[in-house]
PDB file of C-alpha atoms in Angstrom:
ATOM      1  CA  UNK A  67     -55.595   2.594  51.416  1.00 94.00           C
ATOM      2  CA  UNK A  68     -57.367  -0.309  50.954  1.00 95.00           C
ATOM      3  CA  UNK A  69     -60.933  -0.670  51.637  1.00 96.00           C
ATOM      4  CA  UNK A  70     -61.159   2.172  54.324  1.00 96.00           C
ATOM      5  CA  UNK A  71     -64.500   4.471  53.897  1.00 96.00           C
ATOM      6  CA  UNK A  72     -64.720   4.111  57.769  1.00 95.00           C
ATOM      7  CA  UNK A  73     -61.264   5.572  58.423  1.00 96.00           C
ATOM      8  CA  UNK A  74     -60.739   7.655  55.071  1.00 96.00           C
ATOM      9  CA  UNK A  75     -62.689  11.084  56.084  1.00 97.00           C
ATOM     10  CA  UNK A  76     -60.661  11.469  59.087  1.00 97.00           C
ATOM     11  CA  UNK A  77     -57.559  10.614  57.396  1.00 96.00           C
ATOM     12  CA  UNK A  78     -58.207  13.125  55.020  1.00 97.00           C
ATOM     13  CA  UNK A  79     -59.464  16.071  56.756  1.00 97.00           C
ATOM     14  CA  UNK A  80     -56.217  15.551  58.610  1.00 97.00           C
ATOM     15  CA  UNK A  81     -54.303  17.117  55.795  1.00 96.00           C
ATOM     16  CA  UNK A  82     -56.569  19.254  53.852  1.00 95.00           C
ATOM     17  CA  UNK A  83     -55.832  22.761  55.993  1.00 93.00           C
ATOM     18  CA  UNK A  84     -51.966  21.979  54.721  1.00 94.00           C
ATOM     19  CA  UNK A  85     -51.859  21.472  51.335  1.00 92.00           C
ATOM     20  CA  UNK A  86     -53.096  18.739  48.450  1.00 95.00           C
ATOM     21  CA  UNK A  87     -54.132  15.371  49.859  1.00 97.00           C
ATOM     22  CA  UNK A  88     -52.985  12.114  47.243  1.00 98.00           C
ATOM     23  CA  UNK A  89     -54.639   8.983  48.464  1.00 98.00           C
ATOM     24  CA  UNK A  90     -53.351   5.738  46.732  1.00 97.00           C
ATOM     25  CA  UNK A  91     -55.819   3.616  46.666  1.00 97.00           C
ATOM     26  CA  UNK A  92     -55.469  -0.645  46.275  1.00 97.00           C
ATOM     27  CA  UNK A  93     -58.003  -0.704  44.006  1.00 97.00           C
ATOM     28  CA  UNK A  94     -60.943  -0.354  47.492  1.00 97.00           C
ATOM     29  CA  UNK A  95     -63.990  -2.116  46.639  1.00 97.00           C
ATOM     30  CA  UNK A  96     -66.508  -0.136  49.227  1.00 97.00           C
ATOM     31  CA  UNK A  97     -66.194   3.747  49.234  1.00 98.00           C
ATOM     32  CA  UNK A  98     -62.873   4.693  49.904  1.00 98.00           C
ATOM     33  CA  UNK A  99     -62.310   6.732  46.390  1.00 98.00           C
ATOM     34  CA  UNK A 100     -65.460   7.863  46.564  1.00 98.00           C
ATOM     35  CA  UNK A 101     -65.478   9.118  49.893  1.00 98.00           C
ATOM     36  CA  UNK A 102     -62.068  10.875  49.250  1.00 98.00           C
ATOM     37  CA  UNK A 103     -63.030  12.468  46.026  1.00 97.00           C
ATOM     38  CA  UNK A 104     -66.011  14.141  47.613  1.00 97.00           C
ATOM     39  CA  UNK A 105     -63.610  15.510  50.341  1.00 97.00           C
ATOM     40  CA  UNK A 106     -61.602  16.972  47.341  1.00 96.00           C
ATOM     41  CA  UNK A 107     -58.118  14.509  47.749  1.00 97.00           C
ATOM     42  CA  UNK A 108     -56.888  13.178  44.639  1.00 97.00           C
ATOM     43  CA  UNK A 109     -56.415   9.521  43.745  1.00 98.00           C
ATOM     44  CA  UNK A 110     -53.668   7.863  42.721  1.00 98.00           C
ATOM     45  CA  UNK A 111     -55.131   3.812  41.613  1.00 98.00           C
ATOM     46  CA  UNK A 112     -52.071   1.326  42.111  1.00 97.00           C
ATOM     47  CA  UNK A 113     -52.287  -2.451  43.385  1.00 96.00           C
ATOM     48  CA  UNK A 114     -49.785  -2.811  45.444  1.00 91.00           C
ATOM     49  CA  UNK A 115     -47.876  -6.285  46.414  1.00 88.00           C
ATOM     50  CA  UNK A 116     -49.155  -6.144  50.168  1.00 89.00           C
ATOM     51  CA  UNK A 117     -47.108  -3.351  51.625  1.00 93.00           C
ATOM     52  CA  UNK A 118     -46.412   0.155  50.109  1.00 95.00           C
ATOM     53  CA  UNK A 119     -42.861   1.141  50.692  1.00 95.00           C
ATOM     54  CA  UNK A 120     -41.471  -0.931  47.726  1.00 95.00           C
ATOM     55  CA  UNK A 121     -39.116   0.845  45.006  1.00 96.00           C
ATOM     56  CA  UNK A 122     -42.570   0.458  42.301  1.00 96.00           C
ATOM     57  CA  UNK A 123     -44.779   2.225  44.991  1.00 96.00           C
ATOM     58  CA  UNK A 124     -42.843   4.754  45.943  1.00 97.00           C
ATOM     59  CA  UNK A 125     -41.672   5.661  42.289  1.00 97.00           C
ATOM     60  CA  UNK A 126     -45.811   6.304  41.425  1.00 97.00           C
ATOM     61  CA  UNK A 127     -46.257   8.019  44.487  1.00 97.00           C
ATOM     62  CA  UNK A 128     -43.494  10.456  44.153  1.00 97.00           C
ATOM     63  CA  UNK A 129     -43.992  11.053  40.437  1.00 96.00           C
ATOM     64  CA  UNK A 130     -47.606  12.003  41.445  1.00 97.00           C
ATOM     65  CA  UNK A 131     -46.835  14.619  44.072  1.00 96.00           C
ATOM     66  CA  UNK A 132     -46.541  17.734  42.520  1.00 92.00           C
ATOM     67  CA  UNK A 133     -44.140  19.440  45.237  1.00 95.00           C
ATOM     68  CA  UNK A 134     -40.789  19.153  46.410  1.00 96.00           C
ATOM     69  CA  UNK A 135     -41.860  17.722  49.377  1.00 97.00           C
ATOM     70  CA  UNK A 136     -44.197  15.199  50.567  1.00 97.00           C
ATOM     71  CA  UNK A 137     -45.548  13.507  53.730  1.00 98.00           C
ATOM     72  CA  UNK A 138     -46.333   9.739  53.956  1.00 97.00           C
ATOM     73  CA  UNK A 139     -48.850   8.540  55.928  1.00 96.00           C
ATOM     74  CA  UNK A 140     -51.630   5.940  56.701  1.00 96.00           C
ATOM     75  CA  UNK A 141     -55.340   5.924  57.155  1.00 95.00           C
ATOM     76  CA  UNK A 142     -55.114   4.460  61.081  1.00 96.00           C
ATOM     77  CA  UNK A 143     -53.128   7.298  61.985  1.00 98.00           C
ATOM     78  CA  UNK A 144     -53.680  11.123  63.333  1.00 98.00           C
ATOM     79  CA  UNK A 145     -51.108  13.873  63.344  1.00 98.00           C
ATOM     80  CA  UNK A 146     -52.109  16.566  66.137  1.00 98.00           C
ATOM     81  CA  UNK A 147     -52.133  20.610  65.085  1.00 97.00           C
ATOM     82  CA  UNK A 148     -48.439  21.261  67.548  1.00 98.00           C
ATOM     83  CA  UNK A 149     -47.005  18.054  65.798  1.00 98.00           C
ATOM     84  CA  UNK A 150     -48.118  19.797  62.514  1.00 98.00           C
ATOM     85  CA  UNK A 151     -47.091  23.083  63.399  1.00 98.00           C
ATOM     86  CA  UNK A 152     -43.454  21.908  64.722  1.00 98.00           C
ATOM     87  CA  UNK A 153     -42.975  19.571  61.216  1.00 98.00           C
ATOM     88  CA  UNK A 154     -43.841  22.959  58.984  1.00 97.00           C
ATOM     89  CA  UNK A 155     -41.699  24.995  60.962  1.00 98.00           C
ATOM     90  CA  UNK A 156     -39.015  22.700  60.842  1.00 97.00           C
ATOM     91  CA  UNK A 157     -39.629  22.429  56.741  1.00 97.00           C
ATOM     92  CA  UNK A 158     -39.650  26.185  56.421  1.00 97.00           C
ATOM     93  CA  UNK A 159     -36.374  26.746  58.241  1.00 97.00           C
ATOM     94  CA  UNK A 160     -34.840  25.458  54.945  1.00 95.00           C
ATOM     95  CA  UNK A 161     -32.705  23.606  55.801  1.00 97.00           C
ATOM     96  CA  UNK A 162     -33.500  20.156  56.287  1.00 98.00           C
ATOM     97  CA  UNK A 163     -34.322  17.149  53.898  1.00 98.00           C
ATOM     98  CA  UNK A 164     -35.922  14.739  56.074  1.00 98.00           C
ATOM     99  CA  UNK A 165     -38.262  15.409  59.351  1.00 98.00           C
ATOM    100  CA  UNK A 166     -38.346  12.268  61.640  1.00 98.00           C
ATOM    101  CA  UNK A 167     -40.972  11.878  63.358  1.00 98.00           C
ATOM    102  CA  UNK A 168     -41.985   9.208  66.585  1.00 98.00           C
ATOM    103  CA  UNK A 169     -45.143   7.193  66.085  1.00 98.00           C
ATOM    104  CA  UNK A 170     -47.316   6.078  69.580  1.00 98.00           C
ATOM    105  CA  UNK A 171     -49.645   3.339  69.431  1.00 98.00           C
ATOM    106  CA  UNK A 172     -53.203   2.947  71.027  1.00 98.00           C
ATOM    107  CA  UNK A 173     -54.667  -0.392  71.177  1.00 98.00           C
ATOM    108  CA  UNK A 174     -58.295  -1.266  72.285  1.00 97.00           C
ATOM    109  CA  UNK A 175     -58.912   2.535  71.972  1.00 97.00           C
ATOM    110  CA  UNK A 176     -56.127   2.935  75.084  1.00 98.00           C
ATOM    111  CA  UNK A 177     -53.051   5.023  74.522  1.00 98.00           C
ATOM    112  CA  UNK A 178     -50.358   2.949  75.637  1.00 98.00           C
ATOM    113  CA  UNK A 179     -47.178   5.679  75.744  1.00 97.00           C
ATOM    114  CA  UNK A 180     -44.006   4.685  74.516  1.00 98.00           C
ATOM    115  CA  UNK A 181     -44.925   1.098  74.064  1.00 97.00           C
ATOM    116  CA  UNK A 182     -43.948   0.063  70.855  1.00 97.00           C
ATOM    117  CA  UNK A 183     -42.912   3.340  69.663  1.00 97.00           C
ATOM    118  CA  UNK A 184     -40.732   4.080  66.462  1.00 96.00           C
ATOM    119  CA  UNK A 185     -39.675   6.842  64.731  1.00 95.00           C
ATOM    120  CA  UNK A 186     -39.919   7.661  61.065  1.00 95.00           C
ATOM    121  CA  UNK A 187     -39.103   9.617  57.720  1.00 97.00           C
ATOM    122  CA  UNK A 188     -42.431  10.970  57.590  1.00 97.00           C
ATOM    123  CA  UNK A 189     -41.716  14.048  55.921  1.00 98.00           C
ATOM    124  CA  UNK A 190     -39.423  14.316  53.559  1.00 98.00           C
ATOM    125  CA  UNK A 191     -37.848  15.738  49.763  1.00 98.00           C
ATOM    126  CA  UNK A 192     -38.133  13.694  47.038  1.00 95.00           C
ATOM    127  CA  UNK A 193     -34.423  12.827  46.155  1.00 95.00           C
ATOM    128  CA  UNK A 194     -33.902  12.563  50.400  1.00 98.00           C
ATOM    129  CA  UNK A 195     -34.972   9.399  50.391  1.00 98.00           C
ATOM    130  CA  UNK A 196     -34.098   6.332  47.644  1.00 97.00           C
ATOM    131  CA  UNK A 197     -36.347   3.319  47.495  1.00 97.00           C
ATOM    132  CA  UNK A 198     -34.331   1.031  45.571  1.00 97.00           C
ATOM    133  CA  UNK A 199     -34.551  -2.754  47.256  1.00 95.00           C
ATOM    134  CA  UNK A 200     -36.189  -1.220  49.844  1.00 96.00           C
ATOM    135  CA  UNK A 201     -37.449  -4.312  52.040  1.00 93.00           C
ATOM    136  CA  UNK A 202     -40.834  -4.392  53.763  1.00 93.00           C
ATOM    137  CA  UNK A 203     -40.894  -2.496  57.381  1.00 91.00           C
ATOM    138  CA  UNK A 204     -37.690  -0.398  56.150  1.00 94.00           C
ATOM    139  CA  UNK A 205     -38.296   2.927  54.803  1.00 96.00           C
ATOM    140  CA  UNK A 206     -35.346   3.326  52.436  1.00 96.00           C
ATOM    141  CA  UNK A 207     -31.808   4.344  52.436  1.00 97.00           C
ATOM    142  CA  UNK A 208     -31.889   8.068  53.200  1.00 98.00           C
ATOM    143  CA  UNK A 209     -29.212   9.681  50.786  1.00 98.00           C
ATOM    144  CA  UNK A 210     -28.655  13.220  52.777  1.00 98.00           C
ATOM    145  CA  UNK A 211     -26.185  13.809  55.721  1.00 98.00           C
ATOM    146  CA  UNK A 212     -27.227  13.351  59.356  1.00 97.00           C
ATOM    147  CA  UNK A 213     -27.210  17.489  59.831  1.00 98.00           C
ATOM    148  CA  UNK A 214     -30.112  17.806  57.238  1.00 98.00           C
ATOM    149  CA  UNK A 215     -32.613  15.371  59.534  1.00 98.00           C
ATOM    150  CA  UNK A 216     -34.438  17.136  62.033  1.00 98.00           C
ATOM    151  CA  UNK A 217     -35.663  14.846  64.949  1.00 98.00           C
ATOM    152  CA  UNK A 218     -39.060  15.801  66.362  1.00 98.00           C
ATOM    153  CA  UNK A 219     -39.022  15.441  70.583  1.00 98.00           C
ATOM    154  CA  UNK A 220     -40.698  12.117  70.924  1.00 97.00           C
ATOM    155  CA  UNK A 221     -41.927  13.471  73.946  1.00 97.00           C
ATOM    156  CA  UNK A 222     -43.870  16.417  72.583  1.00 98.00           C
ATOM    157  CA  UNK A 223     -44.699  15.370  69.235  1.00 98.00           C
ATOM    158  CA  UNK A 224     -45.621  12.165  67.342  1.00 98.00           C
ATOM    159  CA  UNK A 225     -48.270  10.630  65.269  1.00 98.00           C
ATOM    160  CA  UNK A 226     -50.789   9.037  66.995  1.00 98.00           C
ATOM    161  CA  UNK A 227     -51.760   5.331  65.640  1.00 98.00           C
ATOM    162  CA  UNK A 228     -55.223   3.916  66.031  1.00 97.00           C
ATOM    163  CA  UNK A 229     -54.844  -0.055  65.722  1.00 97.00           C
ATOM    164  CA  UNK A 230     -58.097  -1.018  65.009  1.00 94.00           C
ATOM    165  CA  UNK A 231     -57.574  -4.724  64.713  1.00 94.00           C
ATOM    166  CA  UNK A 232     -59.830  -7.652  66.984  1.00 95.00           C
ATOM    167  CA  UNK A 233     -57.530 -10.596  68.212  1.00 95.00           C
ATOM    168  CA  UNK A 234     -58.935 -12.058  64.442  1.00 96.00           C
ATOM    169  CA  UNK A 235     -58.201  -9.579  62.461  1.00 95.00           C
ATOM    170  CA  UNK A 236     -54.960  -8.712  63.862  1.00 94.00           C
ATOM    171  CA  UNK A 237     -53.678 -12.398  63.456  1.00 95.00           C
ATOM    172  CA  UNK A 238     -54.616 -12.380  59.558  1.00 95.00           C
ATOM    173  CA  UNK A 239     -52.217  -9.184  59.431  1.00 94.00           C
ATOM    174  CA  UNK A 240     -49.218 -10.899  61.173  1.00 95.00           C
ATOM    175  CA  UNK A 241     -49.943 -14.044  59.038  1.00 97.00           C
ATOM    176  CA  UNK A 242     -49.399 -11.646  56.135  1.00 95.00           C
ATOM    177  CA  UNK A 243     -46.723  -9.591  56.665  1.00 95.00           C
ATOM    178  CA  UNK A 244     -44.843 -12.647  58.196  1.00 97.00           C
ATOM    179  CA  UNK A 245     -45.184 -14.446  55.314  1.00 96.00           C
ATOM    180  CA  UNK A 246     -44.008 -11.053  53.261  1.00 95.00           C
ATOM    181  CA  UNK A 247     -41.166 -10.110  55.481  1.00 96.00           C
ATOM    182  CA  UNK A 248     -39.401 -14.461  56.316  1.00 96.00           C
ATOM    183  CA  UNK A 249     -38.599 -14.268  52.526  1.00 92.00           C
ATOM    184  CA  UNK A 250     -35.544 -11.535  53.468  1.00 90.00           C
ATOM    185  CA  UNK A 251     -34.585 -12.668  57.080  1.00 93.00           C
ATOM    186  CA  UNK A 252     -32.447 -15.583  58.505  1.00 94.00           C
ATOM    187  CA  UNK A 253     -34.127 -17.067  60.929  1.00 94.00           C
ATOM    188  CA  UNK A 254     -32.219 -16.786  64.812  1.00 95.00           C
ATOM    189  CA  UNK A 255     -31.532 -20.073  67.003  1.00 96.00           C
ATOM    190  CA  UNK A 256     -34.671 -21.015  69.077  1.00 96.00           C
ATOM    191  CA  UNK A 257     -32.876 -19.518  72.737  1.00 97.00           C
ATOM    192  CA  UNK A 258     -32.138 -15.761  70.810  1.00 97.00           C
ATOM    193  CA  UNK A 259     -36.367 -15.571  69.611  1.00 97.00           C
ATOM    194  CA  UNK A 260     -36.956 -16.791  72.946  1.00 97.00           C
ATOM    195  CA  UNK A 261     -34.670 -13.997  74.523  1.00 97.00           C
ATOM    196  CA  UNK A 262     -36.019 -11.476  72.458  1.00 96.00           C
ATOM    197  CA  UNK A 263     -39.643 -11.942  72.661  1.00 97.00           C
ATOM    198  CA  UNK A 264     -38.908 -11.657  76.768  1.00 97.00           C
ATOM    199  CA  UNK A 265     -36.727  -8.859  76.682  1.00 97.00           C
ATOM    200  CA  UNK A 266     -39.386  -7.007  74.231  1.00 96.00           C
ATOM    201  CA  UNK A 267     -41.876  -7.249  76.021  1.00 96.00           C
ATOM    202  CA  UNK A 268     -40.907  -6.735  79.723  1.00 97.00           C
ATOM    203  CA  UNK A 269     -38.823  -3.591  78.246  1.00 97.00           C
ATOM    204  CA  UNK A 270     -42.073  -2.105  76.157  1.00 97.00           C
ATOM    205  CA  UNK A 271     -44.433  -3.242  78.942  1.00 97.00           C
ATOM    206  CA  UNK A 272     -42.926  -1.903  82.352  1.00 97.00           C
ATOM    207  CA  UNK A 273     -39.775   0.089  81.009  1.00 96.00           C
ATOM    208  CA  UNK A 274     -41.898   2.608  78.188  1.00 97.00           C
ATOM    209  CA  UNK A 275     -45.254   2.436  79.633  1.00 97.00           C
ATOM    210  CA  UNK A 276     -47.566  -0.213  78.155  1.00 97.00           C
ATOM    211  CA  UNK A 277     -48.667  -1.646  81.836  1.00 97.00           C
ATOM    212  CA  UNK A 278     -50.515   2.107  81.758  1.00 98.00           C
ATOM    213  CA  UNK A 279     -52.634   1.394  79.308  1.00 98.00           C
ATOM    214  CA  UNK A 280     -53.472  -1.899  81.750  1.00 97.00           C
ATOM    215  CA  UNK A 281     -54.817  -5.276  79.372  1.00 97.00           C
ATOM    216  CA  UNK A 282     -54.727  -3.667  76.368  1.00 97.00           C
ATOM    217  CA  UNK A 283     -51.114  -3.075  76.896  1.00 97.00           C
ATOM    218  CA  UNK A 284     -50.602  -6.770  77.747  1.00 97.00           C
ATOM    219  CA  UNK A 285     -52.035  -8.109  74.741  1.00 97.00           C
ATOM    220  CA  UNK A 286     -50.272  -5.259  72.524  1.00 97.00           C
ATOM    221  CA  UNK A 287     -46.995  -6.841  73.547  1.00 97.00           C
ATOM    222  CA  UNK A 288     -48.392 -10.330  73.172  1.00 96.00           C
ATOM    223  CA  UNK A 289     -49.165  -9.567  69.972  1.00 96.00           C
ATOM    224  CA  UNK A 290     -46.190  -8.349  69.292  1.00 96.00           C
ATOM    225  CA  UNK A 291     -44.300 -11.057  71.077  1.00 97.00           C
ATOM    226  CA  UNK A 292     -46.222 -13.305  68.690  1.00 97.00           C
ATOM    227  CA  UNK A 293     -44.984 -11.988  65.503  1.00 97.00           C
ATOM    228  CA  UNK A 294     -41.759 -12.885  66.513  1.00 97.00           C
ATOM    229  CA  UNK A 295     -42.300 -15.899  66.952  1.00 97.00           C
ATOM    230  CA  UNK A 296     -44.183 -16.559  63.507  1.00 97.00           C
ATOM    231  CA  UNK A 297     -41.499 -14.721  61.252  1.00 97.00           C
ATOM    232  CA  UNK A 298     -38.871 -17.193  63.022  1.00 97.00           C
ATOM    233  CA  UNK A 299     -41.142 -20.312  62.338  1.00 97.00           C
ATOM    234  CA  UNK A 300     -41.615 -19.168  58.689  1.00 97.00           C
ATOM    235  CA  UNK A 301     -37.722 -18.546  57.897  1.00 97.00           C
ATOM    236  CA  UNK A 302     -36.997 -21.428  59.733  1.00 97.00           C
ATOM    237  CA  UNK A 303     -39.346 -23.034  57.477  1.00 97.00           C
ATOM    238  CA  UNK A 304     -38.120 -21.352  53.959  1.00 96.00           C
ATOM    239  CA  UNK A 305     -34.726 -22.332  54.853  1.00 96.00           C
ATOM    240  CA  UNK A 306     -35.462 -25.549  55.496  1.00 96.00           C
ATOM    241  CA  UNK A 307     -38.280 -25.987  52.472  1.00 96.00           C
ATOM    242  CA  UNK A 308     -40.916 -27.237  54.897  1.00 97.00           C
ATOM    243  CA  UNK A 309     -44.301 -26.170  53.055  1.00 97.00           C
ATOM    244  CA  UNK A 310     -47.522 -28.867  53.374  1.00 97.00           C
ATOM    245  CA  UNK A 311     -45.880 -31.552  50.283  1.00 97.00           C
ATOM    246  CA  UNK A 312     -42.524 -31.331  51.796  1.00 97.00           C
ATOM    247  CA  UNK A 313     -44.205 -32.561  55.201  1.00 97.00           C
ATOM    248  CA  UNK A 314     -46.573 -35.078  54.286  1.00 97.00           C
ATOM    249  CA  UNK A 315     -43.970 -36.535  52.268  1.00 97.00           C
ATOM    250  CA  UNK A 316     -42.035 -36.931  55.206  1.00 96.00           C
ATOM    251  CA  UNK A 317     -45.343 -38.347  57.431  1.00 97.00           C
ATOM    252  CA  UNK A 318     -46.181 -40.322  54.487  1.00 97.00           C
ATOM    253  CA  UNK A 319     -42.316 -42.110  54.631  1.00 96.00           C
ATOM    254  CA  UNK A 320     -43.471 -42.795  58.378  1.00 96.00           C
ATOM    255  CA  UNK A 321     -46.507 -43.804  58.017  1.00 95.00           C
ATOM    256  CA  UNK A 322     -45.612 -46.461  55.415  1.00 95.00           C
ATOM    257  CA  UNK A 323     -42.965 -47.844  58.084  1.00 94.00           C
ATOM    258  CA  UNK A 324     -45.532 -47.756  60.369  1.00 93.00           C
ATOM    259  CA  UNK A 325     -47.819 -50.295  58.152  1.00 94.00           C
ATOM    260  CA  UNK A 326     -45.111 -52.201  56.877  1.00 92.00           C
ATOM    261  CA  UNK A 327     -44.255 -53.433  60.473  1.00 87.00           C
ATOM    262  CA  UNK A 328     -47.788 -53.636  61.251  1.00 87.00           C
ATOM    263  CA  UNK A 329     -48.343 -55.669  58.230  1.00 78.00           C
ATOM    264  CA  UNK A 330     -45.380 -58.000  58.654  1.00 74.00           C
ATOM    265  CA  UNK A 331     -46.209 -58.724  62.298  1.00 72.00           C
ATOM    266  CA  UNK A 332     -49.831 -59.772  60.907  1.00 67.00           C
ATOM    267  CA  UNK A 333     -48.250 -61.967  58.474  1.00 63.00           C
ATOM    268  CA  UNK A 334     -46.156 -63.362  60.969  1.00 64.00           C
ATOM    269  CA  UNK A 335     -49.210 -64.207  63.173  1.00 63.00           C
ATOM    270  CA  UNK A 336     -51.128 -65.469  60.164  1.00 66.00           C
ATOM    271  CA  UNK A 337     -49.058 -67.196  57.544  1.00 62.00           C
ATOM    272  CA  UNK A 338     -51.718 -67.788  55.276  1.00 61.00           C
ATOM    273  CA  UNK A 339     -52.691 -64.186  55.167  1.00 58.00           C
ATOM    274  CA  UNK A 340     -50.390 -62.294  52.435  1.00 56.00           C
ATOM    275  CA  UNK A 341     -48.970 -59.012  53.731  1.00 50.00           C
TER     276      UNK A 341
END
C-alpha cells in the first residue's frame, strides 16, 4: 500500500476473521500504518520500484509471513464471505498448492461483469510459486503440477476490484506502468495494436458484459484500449531511442535546413546583406 488510509480499514477488516493481516507499506506518508496498526495488522516497511510482484518484493514478503501459506492481495479490492469460504475449503482439502482465483472489475462504482476479468494465484504455498525475473503484470512461474491448482468458478466466486481512479488519475497510472512494463516488450506493427485494441474492446464490451454496466463500461474499455496504445508508442520509442534530445536533435537538423535556405534566398535577393 501506498498512501491508502481511505481504503486501508476495509482492506483490512477483510482478512482479520481469517488469520494475521501483513500490510507492506511504500513507505505511506498520510495514515496508512497508522490506521492498520490500530486495526491490529502488522507492517512490513519496503519501497518498492513501482509494482510489487518483483523477485526483491516477494522474497520480504514471504520471509515475513509466518505460515505455509499466504494470500496476496491489494487495498482496492474485496473478497466476499462464499469466495472466502470456497478458497479455505479448497486449502483444507490438502491437497492443493495454488488456489486461482477470477478478479471482476467495477468502474465509476458500476460492476461491469466479466469485462476485463482475469484470474490469479491469489492463494498460494510459499515454494508454489518462484519469483525469480518475474516481469511486471506476471505473477511468477508457478513450480507445482497443473493437478495441485484448484480453479475457483469464475462464475460464483471472484474478488471484487474497486477502481477508484478519475479520467486524471487513471492516466498518471497508465503513464507509469507503461513506462515500467515497454522496457520488456517488443513493440507490434501499427495494423496488429490497431487490431487488438478493436478486438479487445468489442469482445470485453458486448461479448463479457461491459455494455451492462452502460458509460462506465465504455470508458473502462477505452481506457484500456488506451494503454495499448501507449505501451506500443513507448517500445516503439525504446527501440528506436526516441526520448526529448534524440528528437530535437533531429528538429534542430531541420530547422537549420530550414534557415539555411531561408537565409541563402535572402542573400540572393540582397547581395550586400551577408547570410
Amino acid at each position: 500500500m501506498f498512501n491508502e488510509e481511505a481504503r486501508i480499514e476495509r482492506a483490512v477488516r477483510n482478512f482479520l476473521p481469517y488469520g494475521r493481516v501483513l500490510v507492506v507499506d511504500n513507505y505511506s506518508t498520510d495514515r496508512t500504518v497508522e490506521l492498520a496498526q490500530s486495526l491490529g495488522a502488522d507492517i512490513l516497511l519496503h519501497k518498492n520500484s513501482g509494482w510489487v510482484e518483483d523477485e526483491h518484493t516477494t522474497s520480504l514478503v514471504k520471509d515475513a509471513v509466518q505460515t505455509p501459506w499466504l494470500y496476496w492481495g491489494f487495498s482496492d479490492e474485496i473478497v466476499d464471505k462464499a469466495t472466502m469460504a470456497a478458497m479455505l475449503a479448497a486449502i483444507k482439502e490438502n491437497k492443493y498448492s495454488i488456489v486461482n482465483i477470477a478478479r471482476k472489475n467495477y468502474y465509476y462504482g458500476m460492476f461491469c461483469h466479466n469485462a476485463y476479468r482475469n484470474t490469479q494465484t491469489r492463494a498460494f504455498k510459499k515454494g508454489a510459486v518462484d519469483f525469480k525475473n518475474n516481469v511486471i503484470h506476471q505473477f511468477g512461474r508457478v513450480t507445482v503440477p497443473e493437478s495441485e491448482i484448484f480453479y475457483m468458478d469464475p462464475d460464483a466466486y471472484y474478488v471484487h476490484h474497486f477502481i477508484s481512479n478519475t479520467t486524471k488519475s487513471y492516466m498518471a497510472s497508465l503513464d507509469r506502468y507503461t513506462d515500467i512494463e515497454a522496457a520488456h516488450v517488443t513493440p507490434m506493427s501499427p495494423l496488429k495494436m490497431i487490431l487488438r485494441m478493436i478486438r479487445g474492446f468489442l469482445g470485453h464490451y458486448f461479448l463479457k458484459g461491459g455494455h451492462k454496466a452502460g458509460r462506465a463500461g465504455l470508458y473502462l474499455g477505452l481506457q484500456t484500449a488506451v494503454y495499448t496504445l501507449m505501451l506500443t508508442m513507448k517500445a516503439y520509442e525504446r527501440t528506436h531511442s526516441l526520448n526529448t534530445a534524440s528528437i530535437e536533435a533531429r528538429n534542430n537538423k531541420i530547422r537549420d535546413e530550414l534557415l539555411a535556405d531561408l537565409e541563402l534566398t535572402t542573400f540572393k535577393k540582397n547581395p550586400s546583406k551577408q547570410p
